[in-house]
């Protein structure tokens, strides 16, 4: 079918008189998140979950003209994601309904359109009550497509390419293609199928004659043998193309195409996780779906940027937490070579918030699982399906095991090529959720084992309680239960295990077990990328502040807006814990210096389980000359020696890839040298910078496509006269002229009061991100940034 964007020229307004609110509303292009521009409120129920943003019902409207309605034609709208509980009306008639905000769905609009002007109205019933544990956004936050074609056509989600065998210089693949006939009489057609190599050359072709009856579906099945196949893998993400042309009496009536990769995946307790026969340990990270200052709105450019930065930091896998991943992000993972665990649900019948998916699960789970598998099937990056995160039914109550088996078997009937898993949490098992932290780095330890319940206790109760649920899965995934790995390995030797959430303070132990045991195929840390909502779950409080509620809770009060536990901050800048993880993975030979902020030295910290130390890769602390601070050095080494302005501050043993020094701040050069077996293995240094003298702009993603559905990221930094970033917090203002608009502006400050849509913010640790958004027009788009004490600076990108 002809597929074209349906993102332009929408209006959005508050939905107070559903389905016919008054007024024209705000003119927008999709994707769009209506929640990110709302005023944050100090409502406790919203503050932790949503970071203070509040859900409201919205109505989206678009008018479009059809000069005529040709006979024998079909029209669909494809929505990649609408949050939440949406209705699609065409000319006032309900055409589709989709409660789950993360599922792709189709609306058949053929019966409802007319010649002349037509109207599509999409209503989101997000409501004033929380329906998510984290920031969900609100509205049509992913792309919308208009599909047009003959009544006989390739099913929009009906192309499935499967790698059957890879043997030397040959690969056998099969193409299964569903052709539907929505007309009133039988059609005799010919399907021409072409396989294109990554270079665009023909790698296979076939022609199939067939007849499809009215109101029925014809399934075509064709084998191809590909010579010298370019296999898809994390190192070589090669993508093939498939094209289908339908002809009737020599006349072309329909075309369809897709991409796929030639690769096979498997997992077993002896060889571990394999891609094309090669063993991989999953260096994974969990991510939520928001894009920081632009909220939940998803763009291919944003997805490519995120995946690129994560891969550069050492990740080879992403877990979509806790909902089906967007097509844009899947395409980015395909193209850049990142393995994906795609997850269906955060809740089944038992709620985690009163108005979440539990209200719809029993009626809708099968439709939503089918939608996820259809979306994922041809994406080679998807290597595992998860049927849920921390599902409350897991513990043997209700029908948890039966529901798990029903979902797993449905997925296997739709796609037998990928393992099925589910993330199981043992927090509710015997043991205290909030125990005392225990140092694992000696007397100068900075973090510790956060939960008594996660210590090396007997896990036999948990294992037995989980058996019914776990036996339905191909891979048993565990959240915060690495101390159970070896016991499960002994008691249930046939199981394959994977960590699906872990805390960075425990990561040396976690990854040690992953490396030690082949049946533990990897770990997905919580979390790889900072996200809105669950505000303050990675915060650090200090007993001297006297805030008793803060000391007893991992929930942040106003003005906390984000979780603050990501390896990358909200702008995409790496935090110190990211470098620690890279060293644990043995991907970085040089040590890394992280300095605890000196204003907190001597205070007694209170960590949450997801905290990292309050550190920065900075040796510029004006006003703290002569005052002590703690200096952390991360290294894959036996010991580390620290030098300040050439003078040795001594050596410290490395424990869990970490050593701590205490020294008085003195401007100059701070250098760390790592040693193993007495020999130097690497060194790194931090130097004191000058004052912030100017602003520097760096375009991270290049030009953008005109039309209103693309973005460009511009890094803003305060730098000294030598161009070195200065960890300062000046306020800035931005303006945009030309063929674009400001999509969002923000920093990594977890307690900011800034409005991401206002065009003003304060830098955090010397940096922020501005996100430009294209409009219909082509041409130059210029961002100008100014601030008190700085000359205005500009950066221009092209909208092409």
Short mmCIF file of N, CA, C and O in Angstrom, two decimals, residues 36-102:
data_model
loop_
_atom_site.label_atom_id
_atom_site.label_comp_id
_atom_site.label_asym_id
_atom_site.label_seq_id
_atom_site.Cartn_x
_atom_site.Cartn_y
_atom_site.Cartn_z
N UNK A 36 4.47 17.58 28.45
CA UNK A 36 5.74 18.23 28.78
C UNK A 36 5.60 19.74 28.92
O UNK A 36 6.38 20.38 29.64
N UNK A 37 4.60 20.33 28.30
CA UNK A 37 4.41 21.77 28.39
C UNK A 37 3.49 22.21 29.51
O UNK A 37 3.26 23.41 29.68
N UNK A 38 2.97 21.25 30.30
CA UNK A 38 2.08 21.62 31.39
C UNK A 38 2.88 22.11 32.60
O UNK A 38 4.06 21.79 32.75
N UNK A 39 2.22 22.87 33.44
CA UNK A 39 2.87 23.39 34.64
C UNK A 39 2.97 22.27 35.67
O UNK A 39 2.01 21.57 35.97
N UNK A 40 4.17 22.13 36.23
CA UNK A 40 4.35 21.12 37.27
C UNK A 40 3.67 21.56 38.56
O UNK A 40 3.73 22.73 38.93
N UNK A 41 3.06 20.61 39.24
CA UNK A 41 2.33 20.90 40.46
C UNK A 41 2.91 20.10 41.62
O UNK A 41 3.39 18.98 41.43
N UNK A 42 2.84 20.65 42.82
CA UNK A 42 3.38 19.99 44.00
C UNK A 42 2.37 19.02 44.60
O UNK A 42 2.12 19.02 45.80
N UNK A 43 1.81 18.19 43.75
CA UNK A 43 0.88 17.15 44.16
C UNK A 43 1.70 15.90 44.41
O UNK A 43 2.35 15.38 43.52
N UNK A 44 1.67 15.40 45.63
CA UNK A 44 2.53 14.27 46.00
C UNK A 44 2.31 13.06 45.10
O UNK A 44 3.26 12.39 44.71
N UNK A 45 1.05 12.76 44.75
CA UNK A 45 0.77 11.58 43.95
C UNK A 45 1.38 11.70 42.56
O UNK A 45 1.73 10.70 41.94
N UNK A 46 1.49 12.93 42.07
CA UNK A 46 2.09 13.14 40.75
C UNK A 46 3.57 13.41 40.83
O UNK A 46 4.30 13.20 39.87
N UNK A 47 4.03 13.93 41.97
CA UNK A 47 5.40 14.41 41.98
C UNK A 47 6.39 13.30 41.79
O UNK A 47 7.28 13.37 40.94
N UNK A 48 6.27 12.23 42.54
CA UNK A 48 7.24 11.15 42.39
C UNK A 48 7.07 10.44 41.05
O UNK A 48 8.03 10.25 40.32
N UNK A 49 5.85 10.06 40.70
CA UNK A 49 5.65 9.27 39.48
C UNK A 49 5.96 10.08 38.22
O UNK A 49 6.66 9.61 37.33
N UNK A 50 5.42 11.27 38.13
CA UNK A 50 5.50 12.04 36.89
C UNK A 50 6.47 13.21 36.97
O UNK A 50 6.60 13.97 36.01
N UNK A 51 7.14 13.39 38.09
CA UNK A 51 8.01 14.56 38.25
C UNK A 51 7.22 15.85 38.36
O UNK A 51 7.74 16.93 38.07
N UNK A 52 5.96 15.75 38.76
CA UNK A 52 5.13 16.94 38.94
C UNK A 52 4.26 17.27 37.76
O UNK A 52 3.32 18.06 37.87
N UNK A 53 4.55 16.69 36.58
CA UNK A 53 3.68 16.90 35.44
C UNK A 53 2.36 16.17 35.66
O UNK A 53 2.32 15.12 36.32
N UNK A 54 1.31 16.70 35.09
CA UNK A 54 -0.01 16.15 35.37
C UNK A 54 -0.72 15.76 34.07
O UNK A 54 -0.63 16.45 33.07
N UNK A 55 -1.41 14.63 34.14
CA UNK A 55 -2.14 14.16 32.97
C UNK A 55 -3.47 14.87 32.79
O UNK A 55 -4.17 15.16 33.76
N UNK A 56 -3.80 15.17 31.55
CA UNK A 56 -5.09 15.77 31.21
C UNK A 56 -5.56 15.18 29.89
O UNK A 56 -4.76 14.86 29.01
N UNK A 57 -6.86 15.01 29.74
CA UNK A 57 -7.42 14.53 28.48
C UNK A 57 -7.13 15.54 27.37
O UNK A 57 -7.16 16.75 27.58
N UNK A 58 -6.85 15.03 26.19
CA UNK A 58 -6.57 15.88 25.03
C UNK A 58 -7.32 15.38 23.81
O UNK A 58 -7.59 14.19 23.66
N UNK A 59 -7.63 16.32 22.93
CA UNK A 59 -8.22 15.99 21.63
C UNK A 59 -7.32 16.53 20.53
O UNK A 59 -6.93 17.70 20.55
N UNK A 60 -6.99 15.67 19.57
CA UNK A 60 -6.21 16.04 18.38
C UNK A 60 -7.13 15.99 17.17
O UNK A 60 -7.89 15.03 17.00
N UNK A 61 -7.05 17.01 16.33
CA UNK A 61 -7.90 17.07 15.15
C UNK A 61 -7.07 17.39 13.91
O UNK A 61 -6.10 18.16 13.98
N UNK A 62 -7.46 16.78 12.81
CA UNK A 62 -6.83 17.08 11.52
C UNK A 62 -7.89 16.98 10.44
O UNK A 62 -8.68 16.04 10.40
N UNK A 63 -7.89 17.98 9.58
CA UNK A 63 -8.79 17.97 8.42
C UNK A 63 -7.97 17.65 7.17
O UNK A 63 -6.85 18.13 7.01
N UNK A 64 -8.55 16.86 6.29
CA UNK A 64 -7.88 16.53 5.03
C UNK A 64 -8.93 16.33 3.95
O UNK A 64 -10.07 15.92 4.23
N UNK A 65 -8.53 16.64 2.74
CA UNK A 65 -9.48 16.61 1.61
C UNK A 65 -9.23 15.40 0.73
O UNK A 65 -8.08 15.00 0.50
N UNK A 66 -10.32 14.81 0.22
CA UNK A 66 -10.26 13.74 -0.76
C UNK A 66 -11.09 14.17 -1.96
O UNK A 66 -12.32 14.25 -1.86
N UNK A 67 -10.44 14.48 -3.08
CA UNK A 67 -11.20 14.92 -4.25
C UNK A 67 -12.21 13.88 -4.72
O UNK A 67 -13.28 14.23 -5.25
N UNK A 68 -11.88 12.60 -4.53
CA UNK A 68 -12.79 11.54 -4.92
C UNK A 68 -12.49 10.30 -4.09
O UNK A 68 -11.43 10.19 -3.48
N UNK A 69 -13.41 9.36 -4.06
CA UNK A 69 -13.22 8.08 -3.38
C UNK A 69 -13.27 7.00 -4.45
O UNK A 69 -14.35 6.54 -4.85
N UNK A 70 -12.12 6.60 -4.98
CA UNK A 70 -12.12 5.61 -6.05
C UNK A 70 -12.69 4.27 -5.56
O UNK A 70 -12.48 3.86 -4.42
N UNK A 71 -13.41 3.61 -6.44
CA UNK A 71 -13.96 2.30 -6.10
C UNK A 71 -12.81 1.30 -5.96
O UNK A 71 -11.78 1.40 -6.64
N UNK A 72 -13.00 0.33 -5.08
CA UNK A 72 -12.01 -0.73 -4.92
C UNK A 72 -10.76 -0.31 -4.20
O UNK A 72 -9.70 -0.92 -4.43
N UNK A 73 -10.83 0.72 -3.37
CA UNK A 73 -9.65 1.18 -2.65
C UNK A 73 -9.88 1.08 -1.14
O UNK A 73 -11.00 1.15 -0.64
N UNK A 74 -8.78 0.91 -0.42
CA UNK A 74 -8.81 0.86 1.05
C UNK A 74 -7.91 1.95 1.62
O UNK A 74 -6.89 2.30 1.02
N UNK A 75 -8.29 2.46 2.80
CA UNK A 75 -7.51 3.48 3.48
C UNK A 75 -7.43 3.13 4.97
O UNK A 75 -8.44 2.81 5.61
N UNK A 76 -6.23 3.19 5.49
CA UNK A 76 -5.99 2.97 6.92
C UNK A 76 -5.18 4.12 7.48
O UNK A 76 -4.39 4.76 6.77
N UNK A 77 -5.33 4.36 8.76
CA UNK A 77 -4.39 5.16 9.52
C UNK A 77 -3.63 4.22 10.46
O UNK A 77 -4.25 3.42 11.17
N UNK A 78 -2.32 4.33 10.43
CA UNK A 78 -1.48 3.55 11.34
C UNK A 78 -0.91 4.48 12.40
O UNK A 78 -0.21 5.43 12.08
N UNK A 79 -1.21 4.19 13.66
CA UNK A 79 -0.71 4.96 14.79
C UNK A 79 0.37 4.13 15.49
O UNK A 79 0.10 3.01 15.94
N UNK A 80 1.56 4.70 15.61
CA UNK A 80 2.65 3.96 16.26
C UNK A 80 2.55 4.03 17.78
O UNK A 80 3.16 3.20 18.47
N UNK A 81 1.81 4.99 18.31
CA UNK A 81 1.63 5.07 19.75
C UNK A 81 0.84 6.31 20.12
O UNK A 81 1.20 7.42 19.71
N UNK A 82 -0.24 6.12 20.90
CA UNK A 82 -1.04 7.24 21.40
C UNK A 82 -1.28 6.98 22.89
O UNK A 82 -1.80 5.93 23.27
N UNK A 83 -0.90 7.93 23.71
CA UNK A 83 -1.07 7.76 25.15
C UNK A 83 -2.15 8.71 25.65
O UNK A 83 -2.00 9.93 25.49
N UNK A 84 -3.26 8.20 26.18
CA UNK A 84 -3.51 6.90 26.73
C UNK A 84 -5.00 6.65 26.54
O UNK A 84 -5.78 7.60 26.59
N UNK A 85 -5.41 5.41 26.37
CA UNK A 85 -6.82 5.06 26.24
C UNK A 85 -7.49 5.91 25.15
O UNK A 85 -8.39 6.69 25.40
N UNK A 86 -7.00 5.73 23.93
CA UNK A 86 -7.38 6.62 22.84
C UNK A 86 -8.57 6.11 22.04
O UNK A 86 -8.82 4.90 21.95
N UNK A 87 -9.29 7.06 21.44
CA UNK A 87 -10.36 6.80 20.48
C UNK A 87 -10.04 7.56 19.20
O UNK A 87 -9.61 8.70 19.25
N UNK A 88 -10.29 6.92 18.07
CA UNK A 88 -10.10 7.56 16.77
C UNK A 88 -11.46 7.68 16.11
O UNK A 88 -12.15 6.68 15.88
N UNK A 89 -11.88 8.92 15.82
CA UNK A 89 -13.15 9.18 15.15
C UNK A 89 -12.87 9.79 13.79
O UNK A 89 -12.02 10.68 13.66
N UNK A 90 -13.58 9.33 12.79
CA UNK A 90 -13.49 9.87 11.43
C UNK A 90 -14.87 10.40 11.06
O UNK A 90 -15.85 9.65 11.05
N UNK A 91 -14.90 11.69 10.82
CA UNK A 91 -16.17 12.36 10.53
C UNK A 91 -17.23 12.03 11.59
O UNK A 91 -18.41 11.79 11.29
N UNK A 92 -16.78 12.00 12.84
CA UNK A 92 -17.69 11.82 13.96
C UNK A 92 -18.02 10.39 14.32
O UNK A 92 -18.74 10.15 15.31
N UNK A 93 -17.51 9.41 13.57
CA UNK A 93 -17.82 8.01 13.83
C UNK A 93 -16.58 7.30 14.37
O UNK A 93 -15.48 7.47 13.83
N UNK A 94 -16.76 6.49 15.40
CA UNK A 94 -15.65 5.77 16.01
C UNK A 94 -15.08 4.77 15.01
O UNK A 94 -15.78 3.87 14.54
N UNK A 95 -13.79 4.92 14.71
CA UNK A 95 -13.12 4.02 13.77
C UNK A 95 -12.19 3.05 14.46
O UNK A 95 -11.92 1.96 13.93
N UNK A 96 -11.66 3.41 15.63
CA UNK A 96 -10.75 2.52 16.34
C UNK A 96 -10.64 2.97 17.79
O UNK A 96 -10.88 4.14 18.11
N UNK A 97 -10.26 2.03 18.63
CA UNK A 97 -10.02 2.30 20.04
C UNK A 97 -8.76 1.56 20.45
O UNK A 97 -8.54 0.41 20.03
N UNK A 98 -7.89 2.19 21.25
CA UNK A 98 -6.68 1.53 21.72
C UNK A 98 -6.37 2.00 23.13
O UNK A 98 -5.81 3.08 23.34
N UNK A 99 -6.68 1.19 24.14
CA UNK A 99 -6.40 1.61 25.52
C UNK A 99 -4.91 1.71 25.83
O UNK A 99 -4.48 2.64 26.52
N UNK A 100 -4.11 0.74 25.37
CA UNK A 100 -2.70 0.70 25.76
C UNK A 100 -1.93 1.75 24.99
O UNK A 100 -1.94 1.78 23.76
N UNK A 101 -1.23 2.59 25.71
CA UNK A 101 -0.58 3.74 25.09
C UNK A 101 0.68 3.45 24.33
O UNK A 101 1.24 4.36 23.71
N UNK A 102 1.15 2.20 24.33
CA UNK A 102 2.42 1.87 23.68
C UNK A 102 2.26 0.94 22.49
O UNK A 102 3.25 0.58 21.86
#
